[in-house]
Amino acid sequence: MTFDFETFAAVIAVYVMIVISPGPNFVLITRYSLRHPVPLAFAVTLGLAAGATINASITMFGVGSLIVAYPVFGFMVSVAGGGFMGYLGLSAIVSALRGRTQLQPAGHVSTLPAEQMEAVPDDPPAGESLLSALNKGLLVNLLNPKGIVFFIGLYAPLIARTSLATKGAVLAASFLIEILWYGLVILILARPRFRSLYERASFSIDCVLGLVLLLIGMRILLQAGTYL
């Protein structure tokens, strides 16, 4: 079989629209871009791209259909994914609260205006490795049941009968799209102007981003029962 450019173009066009739409991936990248060193943010991006590519690969070759054939697999992925999203959200909120608490020792009443308290950012977690950041990105995509269902709905019917060259091109392009898009987001948000804005409102931003991740996790958990 020859390379099917028409199918390739159609799949990639849809994939681009999905990637650039806001979701847990974007929230995670935003937080890392604003709060962490740029290499850690790129490590998360690499993990996200790898996770999406793995999901796409197993869908292309039929493994993803297990979720349809055996709903318990979808339930397990939803519980794991929702729990992990919730963990990331709670971690962000707790980290923000801990950072603010450290600024004001017990028994001490701060005389700083609220604006100045808001302007002092909590320190990023010490010692987080590139591998740890990569694993977070990887798990966010691997444990996202909606991502798996998306690949089943898009890739399985369109790519199942295409050539190996077409499948390989779609996988490579999908990986590259994730890297380019989130890499662009990182380069924009990591600029001094945005970092400065973040430093003036780090507590609120971390809490909001953490709350968004927590709500996404809760929604995934609440929808887990639909697989049974």
Coordinates of N, CA and C in Angstrom, one line a residue:
M1 N 0.8 -1.2 0.0 CA 0.0 0.0 0.0 C 0.9 1.3 0.0
T2 N 0.4 2.3 -0.7 CA 1.2 3.5 -0.8 C 0.8 4.5 0.3
F3 N 1.6 5.6 0.4 CA 1.3 6.6 1.3 C 0.0 7.3 1.0
D4 N -0.9 7.4 2.0 CA -2.2 8.0 1.8 C -2.2 9.5 2.3
F5 N -1.8 10.4 1.4 CA -1.7 11.8 1.9 C -3.0 12.4 2.3
E6 N -4.1 12.1 1.6 CA -5.4 12.6 2.0 C -5.8 12.3 3.4
T7 N -5.6 11.0 3.8 CA -6.0 10.6 5.1 C -5.0 11.2 6.1
F8 N -3.7 11.3 5.8 CA -2.7 11.9 6.7 C -3.1 13.3 6.9
A9 N -3.4 14.1 5.9 CA -3.8 15.5 6.1 C -5.0 15.7 6.9
A10 N -6.0 14.9 6.7 CA -7.3 15.0 7.4 C -7.1 14.7 8.9
V11 N -6.3 13.7 9.2 CA -6.1 13.3 10.6 C -5.3 14.4 11.3
I12 N -4.2 14.9 10.7 CA -3.3 15.8 11.3 C -4.1 17.2 11.5
A13 N -5.0 17.5 10.6 CA -5.7 18.8 10.7 C -6.6 18.7 12.0
V14 N -7.3 17.6 12.2 CA -8.1 17.4 13.4 C -7.2 17.4 14.6
Y15 N -6.1 16.7 14.5 CA -5.2 16.6 15.7 C -4.6 18.0 16.1
V16 N -4.3 18.8 15.2 CA -3.8 20.2 15.5 C -4.9 20.9 16.3
M17 N -6.2 20.8 15.9 CA -7.2 21.5 16.6 C -7.4 21.0 18.0
I18 N -7.2 19.7 18.2 CA -7.4 19.1 19.5 C -6.2 19.5 20.4
V19 N -5.0 19.5 19.9 CA -3.8 19.9 20.7 C -3.9 21.3 21.2
I20 N -4.3 22.2 20.3 CA -4.3 23.7 20.7 C -5.5 24.1 21.6
S21 N -6.5 23.2 21.7 CA -7.6 23.5 22.6 C -7.2 23.4 24.0
P22 N -7.7 24.2 24.9 CA -7.4 24.2 26.3 C -7.8 22.8 27.0
G23 N -7.0 22.3 27.9 CA -7.2 21.1 28.6 C -6.2 20.9 29.7
P24 N -6.2 19.7 30.3 CA -5.2 19.5 31.3 C -3.7 19.6 30.9
N25 N -3.4 19.3 29.7 CA -2.1 19.4 29.2 C -1.7 20.9 29.2
F26 N -2.5 21.7 28.7 CA -2.2 23.2 28.6 C -2.1 23.7 30.0
V27 N -2.9 23.3 31.0 CA -2.8 23.8 32.3 C -1.5 23.4 33.0
L28 N -1.1 22.2 32.8 CA 0.1 21.7 33.3 C 1.3 22.4 32.7
I29 N 1.3 22.6 31.4 CA 2.4 23.3 30.8 C 2.5 24.8 31.2
T30 N 1.3 25.4 31.4 CA 1.3 26.8 31.9 C 1.9 26.9 33.2
R31 N 1.6 26.0 34.1 CA 2.1 26.1 35.5 C 3.6 25.9 35.5
Y32 N 4.1 24.9 34.7 CA 5.6 24.7 34.6 C 6.3 25.8 33.9
S33 N 5.7 26.4 32.9 CA 6.3 27.5 32.2 C 6.5 28.7 33.1
L34 N 5.5 29.0 33.9 CA 5.6 30.2 34.8 C 6.4 30.0 36.1
R35 N 6.4 28.8 36.6 CA 6.9 28.5 37.9 C 8.2 27.8 38.0
H36 N 8.6 27.1 36.9 CA 9.7 26.2 37.0 C 10.8 26.6 35.9
P37 N 12.0 26.1 36.0 CA 13.0 26.4 35.0 C 12.5 25.8 33.6
V38 N 12.9 26.5 32.6 CA 12.4 26.1 31.2 C 12.7 24.7 30.9
P39 N 13.9 24.1 31.2 CA 14.2 22.7 30.9 C 13.2 21.7 31.5
L40 N 12.7 22.0 32.7 CA 11.6 21.2 33.3 C 10.3 21.2 32.5
A41 N 10.0 22.4 32.0 CA 8.8 22.6 31.3 C 8.9 21.8 29.9
F42 N 10.1 21.9 29.3 CA 10.3 21.1 28.1 C 10.3 19.6 28.4
A43 N 10.7 19.2 29.5 CA 10.7 17.8 29.9 C 9.2 17.3 30.0
V44 N 8.4 18.1 30.6 CA 6.9 17.8 30.7 C 6.4 17.7 29.2
T45 N 6.7 18.6 28.4 CA 6.3 18.6 27.0 C 6.7 17.3 26.3
L46 N 7.9 16.9 26.5 CA 8.4 15.6 25.9 C 7.6 14.4 26.4
G47 N 7.2 14.5 27.7 CA 6.4 13.4 28.3 C 5.0 13.4 27.7
L48 N 4.4 14.6 27.5 CA 3.1 14.7 26.9 C 3.1 14.1 25.5
A49 N 4.1 14.5 24.7 CA 4.2 14.0 23.4 C 4.4 12.5 23.3
A50 N 5.3 12.0 24.2 CA 5.5 10.6 24.2 C 4.2 9.8 24.6
G51 N 3.5 10.4 25.6 CA 2.2 9.7 26.0 C 1.2 9.7 24.9
A52 N 1.1 10.8 24.2 CA 0.1 10.9 23.1 C 0.5 9.9 22.0
T53 N 1.8 9.8 21.7 CA 2.3 8.9 20.7 C 2.0 7.4 21.1
I54 N 2.2 7.1 22.3 CA 2.0 5.7 22.8 C 0.5 5.4 22.6
N55 N -0.4 6.3 23.1 CA -1.8 6.1 23.0 C -2.2 5.9 21.5
A56 N -1.7 6.8 20.6 CA -2.0 6.7 19.2 C -1.5 5.3 18.6
S57 N -0.3 4.9 19.1 CA 0.2 3.7 18.6 C -0.6 2.5 18.9
I58 N -1.0 2.4 20.2 CA -1.8 1.2 20.6 C -3.2 1.2 20.0
T59 N -3.7 2.4 19.7 CA -5.0 2.5 19.0 C -4.9 2.0 17.6
M60 N -3.8 2.5 16.9 CA -3.6 2.1 15.5 C -3.6 0.5 15.3
F61 N -3.0 -0.1 16.3 CA -2.8 -1.5 16.2 C -3.8 -2.3 17.0
G62 N -4.9 -1.7 17.4 CA -6.0 -2.4 17.9 C -6.1 -2.6 19.4
V63 N -5.0 -2.2 20.1 CA -5.0 -2.5 21.6 C -6.0 -1.6 22.3
G64 N -6.1 -0.4 21.8 CA -7.0 0.6 22.4 C -8.5 0.1 22.4
S65 N -8.8 -0.8 21.5 CA -10.2 -1.3 21.4 C -10.6 -2.1 22.6
L66 N -9.6 -2.5 23.5 CA -9.9 -3.2 24.7 C -10.8 -2.4 25.6
I67 N -10.7 -1.1 25.6 CA -11.5 -0.3 26.4 C -13.0 -0.4 26.0
V68 N -13.2 -0.6 24.6 CA -14.5 -0.7 24.1 C -15.0 -2.1 24.4
A69 N -14.2 -3.1 24.2 CA -14.6 -4.5 24.4 C -14.7 -4.9 25.8
Y70 N -13.9 -4.3 26.7 CA -13.9 -4.6 28.1 C -13.9 -3.3 28.9
P71 N -15.2 -2.9 29.2 CA -15.3 -1.6 29.9 C -14.5 -1.4 31.2
V72 N -14.2 -2.5 31.8 CA -13.5 -2.4 33.1 C -12.1 -1.7 32.9
F73 N -11.5 -1.9 31.7 CA -10.3 -1.2 31.4 C -10.5 0.3 31.3
G74 N -11.6 0.7 30.7 CA -11.9 2.1 30.7 C -12.1 2.7 32.1
F75 N -12.8 1.9 32.9 CA -13.0 2.3 34.3 C -11.7 2.5 35.1
M76 N -10.8 1.5 34.9 CA -9.5 1.5 35.6 C -8.7 2.7 35.2
V77 N -8.7 3.0 33.9 CA -7.9 4.1 33.4 C -8.5 5.4 33.9
S78 N -9.8 5.5 33.9 CA -10.5 6.7 34.4 C -10.2 7.0 35.9
V79 N -10.2 5.9 36.7 CA -9.9 6.1 38.1 C -8.5 6.5 38.3
A80 N -7.6 5.9 37.6 CA -6.2 6.2 37.7 C -5.9 7.6 37.2
G81 N -6.5 8.0 36.1 CA -6.3 9.3 35.5 C -6.9 10.4 36.3
G82 N -8.1 10.2 36.8 CA -8.8 11.2 37.6 C -8.0 11.4 38.9
G83 N -7.6 10.3 39.5 CA -6.8 10.4 40.7 C -5.5 11.1 40.6
F84 N -4.8 10.9 39.4 CA -3.5 11.5 39.2 C -3.7 13.0 38.9
M85 N -4.8 13.4 38.1 CA -5.1 14.8 37.9 C -5.4 15.5 39.2
G86 N -6.2 14.8 40.0 CA -6.5 15.4 41.3 C -5.3 15.6 42.2
Y87 N -4.4 14.6 42.2 CA -3.1 14.8 42.9 C -2.3 16.0 42.5
L88 N -2.2 16.2 41.2 CA -1.4 17.3 40.6 C -2.1 18.6 41.1
G89 N -3.4 18.7 41.0 CA -4.1 19.9 41.4 C -3.9 20.2 42.9
L90 N -4.1 19.2 43.7 CA -3.9 19.4 45.2 C -2.5 19.7 45.5
S91 N -1.5 19.1 44.8 CA -0.1 19.5 45.0 C 0.1 20.9 44.7
A92 N -0.5 21.4 43.7 CA -0.3 22.9 43.3 C -0.9 23.8 44.4
I93 N -2.1 23.4 44.8 CA -2.7 24.3 45.9 C -1.9 24.2 47.2
V94 N -1.6 23.0 47.6 CA -0.8 22.9 48.9 C 0.5 23.6 48.8
S95 N 1.2 23.5 47.6 CA 2.5 24.2 47.5 C 2.3 25.7 47.6
A96 N 1.2 26.2 47.0 CA 1.0 27.7 47.1 C 0.7 28.1 48.5
L97 N -0.2 27.3 49.2 CA -0.5 27.6 50.6 C 0.7 27.5 51.5
R98 N 1.6 26.5 51.2 CA 2.8 26.3 52.1 C 3.7 27.5 51.8
G99 N 3.8 28.0 50.6 CA 4.7 29.1 50.3 C 4.2 30.4 51.0
R100 N 2.9 30.6 51.0 CA 2.4 31.8 51.7 C 2.6 31.7 53.2
T101 N 2.4 30.5 53.8 CA 2.6 30.2 55.2 C 4.0 30.5 55.6
Q102 N 4.9 30.1 54.8 CA 6.4 30.3 55.1 C 6.7 31.7 55.2
L103 N 6.0 32.6 54.5 CA 6.3 34.0 54.5 C 5.8 34.7 55.8
Q104 N 4.9 34.0 56.5 CA 4.3 34.6 57.7 C 4.4 33.6 58.8
P105 N 5.5 33.6 59.7 CA 5.6 32.6 60.8 C 4.4 32.6 61.7
A106 N 4.2 31.5 62.4 CA 3.1 31.4 63.3 C 3.2 32.4 64.4
G107 N 2.1 33.0 64.7 CA 2.0 34.0 65.8 C 2.4 35.4 65.4
H108 N 2.8 35.5 64.1 CA 3.3 36.8 63.6 C 2.2 37.4 62.7
V109 N 1.8 38.6 63.0 CA 0.8 39.3 62.1 C 1.6 40.2 61.1
S110 N 1.4 39.9 59.9 CA 2.1 40.6 58.8 C 1.6 42.0 58.7
T111 N 2.5 42.9 58.5 CA 2.1 44.3 58.3 C 2.2 44.7 56.8
L112 N 2.6 43.7 56.0 CA 2.7 44.0 54.5 C 1.3 44.1 53.9
P113 N 1.1 45.0 53.0 CA -0.1 45.1 52.3 C -0.4 43.8 51.5
A114 N -1.7 43.5 51.3 CA -2.0 42.3 50.6 C -1.3 42.2 49.2
E115 N -1.2 43.3 48.5 CA -0.5 43.3 47.2 C 0.9 42.8 47.3
Q116 N 1.6 43.2 48.4 CA 3.0 42.8 48.5 C 3.1 41.4 48.9
M117 N 2.2 40.9 49.7 CA 2.1 39.5 50.0 C 1.9 38.6 48.8
E118 N 1.0 39.1 47.9 CA 0.7 38.4 46.7 C 1.9 38.4 45.8
A119 N 2.8 39.4 45.9 CA 3.9 39.5 44.9 C 5.0 38.6 45.2
V120 N 5.1 38.1 46.4 CA 6.2 37.2 46.7 C 5.9 35.8 46.4
P121 N 6.5 35.2 45.3 CA 6.2 33.9 44.9 C 6.7 32.8 45.8
D122 N 6.0 31.7 45.9 CA 6.5 30.5 46.6 C 7.6 29.9 45.8
D123 N 8.6 29.3 46.4 CA 9.7 28.7 45.7 C 9.2 27.4 45.0
P124 N 9.7 27.2 43.8 CA 9.4 25.9 43.2 C 10.0 24.8 44.0
P125 N 9.4 23.5 43.8 CA 10.0 22.4 44.6 C 11.4 22.2 44.3
A126 N 12.2 22.0 45.4 CA 13.6 21.9 45.2 C 13.9 20.5 44.7
G127 N 14.9 20.4 43.8 CA 15.4 19.1 43.4 C 14.6 18.3 42.5
E128 N 13.5 18.9 41.9 CA 12.7 18.1 40.9 C 13.6 17.8 39.7
S129 N 13.6 16.6 39.3 CA 14.5 16.2 38.2 C 13.8 16.3 36.8
L130 N 14.6 16.2 35.8 CA 14.0 16.2 34.4 C 13.1 15.0 34.2
L131 N 13.6 13.9 34.8 CA 12.9 12.6 34.6 C 11.5 12.7 35.3
S132 N 11.5 13.3 36.5 CA 10.2 13.4 37.2 C 9.2 14.3 36.4
A133 N 9.7 15.4 35.9 CA 8.8 16.2 35.1 C 8.4 15.5 33.8
L134 N 9.3 14.7 33.2 CA 8.9 14.0 32.0 C 7.8 12.9 32.4
N135 N 8.0 12.3 33.5 CA 7.0 11.3 33.9 C 5.6 11.9 34.2
K136 N 5.6 13.1 34.7 CA 4.3 13.8 34.9 C 3.6 14.0 33.6
G137 N 4.3 14.5 32.6 CA 3.7 14.7 31.3 C 3.2 13.4 30.7
L138 N 4.1 12.4 30.8 CA 3.7 11.1 30.3 C 2.5 10.5 30.9
L139 N 2.4 10.5 32.2 CA 1.2 10.0 32.9 C -0.1 10.8 32.6
V140 N 0.1 12.1 32.5 CA -1.1 12.9 32.2 C -1.8 12.5 30.9
N141 N -1.0 12.1 29.9 CA -1.6 11.7 28.7 C -2.0 10.2 28.7
L142 N -1.1 9.4 29.2 CA -1.4 8.0 29.3 C -2.7 7.6 30.1
L143 N -2.9 8.4 31.1 CA -4.0 8.1 32.0 C -5.3 9.0 31.8
N144 N -5.3 9.7 30.6 CA -6.4 10.5 30.2 C -7.4 9.6 29.4
P145 N -8.5 9.2 29.9 CA -9.4 8.3 29.1 C -10.0 9.0 27.9
K146 N -10.2 10.3 28.0 CA -10.7 11.0 26.9 C -9.8 11.0 25.7
G147 N -8.5 11.1 26.1 CA -7.5 11.0 25.0 C -7.5 9.7 24.3
I148 N -7.6 8.6 25.1 CA -7.6 7.3 24.5 C -8.9 7.1 23.6
V149 N -10.0 7.6 24.1 CA -11.3 7.5 23.3 C -11.2 8.3 22.0
F150 N -10.5 9.5 22.1 CA -10.3 10.3 20.9 C -9.5 9.6 19.9
F151 N -8.4 8.9 20.3 CA -7.6 8.2 19.3 C -8.4 7.0 18.7
I152 N -9.2 6.4 19.6 CA -10.1 5.3 19.1 C -11.0 5.8 18.0
G153 N -11.7 6.9 18.3 CA -12.7 7.5 17.4 C -12.1 8.0 16.1
L154 N -10.9 8.6 16.2 CA -10.3 9.2 15.0 C -9.3 8.3 14.3
Y155 N -8.4 7.7 15.0 CA -7.4 6.9 14.3 C -7.8 5.6 13.9
A156 N -8.6 4.9 14.7 CA -9.0 3.5 14.4 C -9.7 3.4 13.0
P157 N -10.8 4.2 12.8 CA -11.5 4.1 11.6 C -10.8 4.6 10.3
L158 N -10.0 5.6 10.5 CA -9.3 6.3 9.4 C -8.0 5.7 9.0
I159 N -7.3 5.2 10.0 CA -5.9 4.7 9.7 C -5.7 3.2 9.7
A160 N -6.7 2.5 10.2 CA -6.6 1.1 10.4 C -6.2 0.4 9.1
R161 N -6.7 0.8 7.9 CA -6.4 0.1 6.7 C -5.3 0.9 5.8
T162 N -4.7 1.8 6.4 CA -3.6 2.5 5.6 C -2.3 1.8 5.7
S163 N -1.3 2.3 4.9 CA 0.0 1.6 4.9 C 0.8 1.9 6.2
L164 N 1.8 1.1 6.4 CA 2.7 1.3 7.5 C 3.3 2.7 7.4
A165 N 3.6 3.1 6.2 CA 4.3 4.5 6.0 C 3.3 5.6 6.4
T166 N 2.0 5.4 6.1 CA 1.1 6.4 6.6 C 1.0 6.5 8.1
K167 N 0.9 5.3 8.7 CA 0.8 5.2 10.1 C 2.0 5.8 10.8
G168 N 3.2 5.5 10.3 CA 4.4 6.1 10.8 C 4.5 7.6 10.7
A169 N 4.0 8.1 9.5 CA 4.0 9.6 9.3 C 3.1 10.3 10.3
V170 N 1.9 9.7 10.5 CA 0.9 10.2 11.5 C 1.5 10.3 12.9
L171 N 2.1 9.2 13.3 CA 2.7 9.2 14.6 C 3.8 10.2 14.8
A172 N 4.7 10.3 13.8 CA 5.8 11.3 13.8 C 5.2 12.7 13.8
A173 N 4.2 13.0 13.0 CA 3.7 14.3 12.9 C 3.0 14.7 14.2
S174 N 2.3 13.7 14.8 CA 1.6 13.9 16.1 C 2.5 14.3 17.2
F175 N 3.6 13.6 17.2 CA 4.7 13.8 18.2 C 5.3 15.2 18.0
L176 N 5.5 15.6 16.8 CA 6.1 16.9 16.4 C 5.2 18.0 16.8
I177 N 3.9 17.8 16.5 CA 2.9 18.9 16.8 C 2.8 19.2 18.3
E178 N 2.9 18.1 19.1 CA 2.8 18.3 20.6 C 4.1 19.1 21.0
I179 N 5.2 18.8 20.5 CA 6.5 19.4 20.8 C 6.5 20.9 20.4
L180 N 6.0 21.1 19.2 CA 6.1 22.5 18.6 C 5.1 23.4 19.3
W181 N 3.8 22.9 19.6 CA 2.8 23.8 20.2 C 3.2 24.1 21.6
Y182 N 3.4 23.1 22.4 CA 3.7 23.3 23.8 C 5.1 24.0 24.0
G183 N 6.0 23.7 23.1 CA 7.3 24.5 23.1 C 7.1 25.9 22.9
L184 N 6.2 26.3 22.0 CA 5.8 27.7 21.7 C 5.2 28.3 22.9
V185 N 4.3 27.6 23.6 CA 3.6 28.1 24.8 C 4.7 28.4 25.9
I186 N 5.6 27.5 26.0 CA 6.7 27.6 27.0 C 7.5 28.9 26.7
L187 N 8.0 29.0 25.5 CA 8.8 30.1 25.1 C 8.1 31.5 25.3
I188 N 6.8 31.5 25.2 CA 6.0 32.7 25.4 C 5.9 33.0 26.9
L189 N 5.4 32.0 27.6 CA 5.1 32.2 29.0 C 6.4 32.4 29.9
A190 N 7.5 31.8 29.4 CA 8.7 31.9 30.2 C 9.5 33.2 30.0
R191 N 8.9 34.1 29.2 CA 9.6 35.4 28.9 C 9.5 36.2 30.2
P192 N 10.5 37.1 30.4 CA 10.5 37.9 31.7 C 9.2 38.7 32.0
R193 N 8.5 39.1 30.9 CA 7.3 39.9 31.2 C 6.3 39.0 31.8
F194 N 6.1 37.8 31.4 CA 5.1 36.9 31.9 C 5.5 36.4 33.3
R195 N 6.8 36.1 33.4 CA 7.4 35.7 34.7 C 7.1 36.8 35.8
S196 N 7.3 38.0 35.4 CA 7.1 39.2 36.3 C 5.6 39.3 36.7
L197 N 4.7 39.1 35.8 CA 3.3 39.1 36.1 C 3.0 37.9 37.0
Y198 N 3.6 36.8 36.8 CA 3.4 35.6 37.7 C 3.8 35.9 39.1
E199 N 5.0 36.5 39.2 CA 5.6 36.8 40.5 C 4.7 37.7 41.3
R200 N 3.9 38.6 40.6 CA 3.1 39.5 41.3 C 1.8 38.9 41.8
A201 N 1.5 37.7 41.2 CA 0.2 37.0 41.6 C 0.4 35.5 41.7
S202 N 1.5 35.1 42.1 CA 1.9 33.7 42.1 C 0.9 32.8 42.9
F203 N 0.5 33.3 44.1 CA -0.4 32.6 45.0 C -1.7 32.3 44.3
S204 N -2.3 33.3 43.7 CA -3.6 33.2 43.0 C -3.5 32.3 41.8
I205 N -2.5 32.5 41.0 CA -2.3 31.8 39.8 C -2.2 30.3 40.1
D206 N -1.3 30.0 41.1 CA -1.1 28.6 41.4 C -2.4 27.9 41.9
C207 N -3.1 28.7 42.7 CA -4.4 28.1 43.3 C -5.4 27.9 42.2
V208 N -5.5 28.8 41.2 CA -6.4 28.7 40.1 C -6.1 27.5 39.3
L209 N -4.8 27.4 38.9 CA -4.3 26.3 38.0 C -4.5 25.0 38.7
G210 N -4.2 25.0 40.0 CA -4.4 23.7 40.8 C -5.8 23.3 40.9
L211 N -6.7 24.3 41.1 CA -8.2 24.1 41.2 C -8.7 23.5 39.8
V212 N -8.2 24.0 38.7 CA -8.6 23.5 37.4 C -8.2 22.1 37.3
L213 N -7.0 21.7 37.6 CA -6.6 20.3 37.5 C -7.4 19.5 38.4
L214 N -7.7 19.9 39.6 CA -8.5 19.2 40.6 C -9.9 18.9 40.1
L215 N -10.5 19.9 39.5 CA -11.8 19.8 38.9 C -11.8 18.8 37.7
I216 N -10.8 18.9 36.9 CA -10.7 18.0 35.8 C -10.6 16.5 36.3
G217 N -9.8 16.3 37.4 CA -9.6 15.0 38.0 C -11.0 14.5 38.5
M218 N -11.7 15.4 39.2 CA -13.0 15.0 39.8 C -14.0 14.7 38.7
R219 N -13.9 15.4 37.6 CA -14.9 15.1 36.5 C -14.6 13.8 35.9
I220 N -13.3 13.5 35.7 CA -12.9 12.2 35.2 C -13.4 11.0 36.1
L221 N -13.2 11.2 37.4 CA -13.6 10.2 38.4 C -15.1 10.0 38.3
L222 N -15.9 11.1 38.2 CA -17.3 11.0 38.2 C -17.8 10.3 37.0
Q223 N -17.1 10.4 35.9 CA -17.5 9.8 34.6 C -17.0 8.4 34.5
A224 N -16.2 7.9 35.5 CA -15.6 6.6 35.4 C -16.7 5.5 35.3
G225 N -17.8 5.8 36.0 CA -18.9 4.8 36.1 C -19.6 4.6 34.8
T226 N -19.4 5.5 33.8 CA -20.1 5.3 32.5 C -19.4 4.2 31.7
Y227 N -18.2 3.7 32.1 CA -17.6 2.7 31.4 C -18.1 1.3 31.8
L228 N -18.8 1.2 32.9 CA -19.3 0.0 33.4 C -20.8 -0.3 33.0

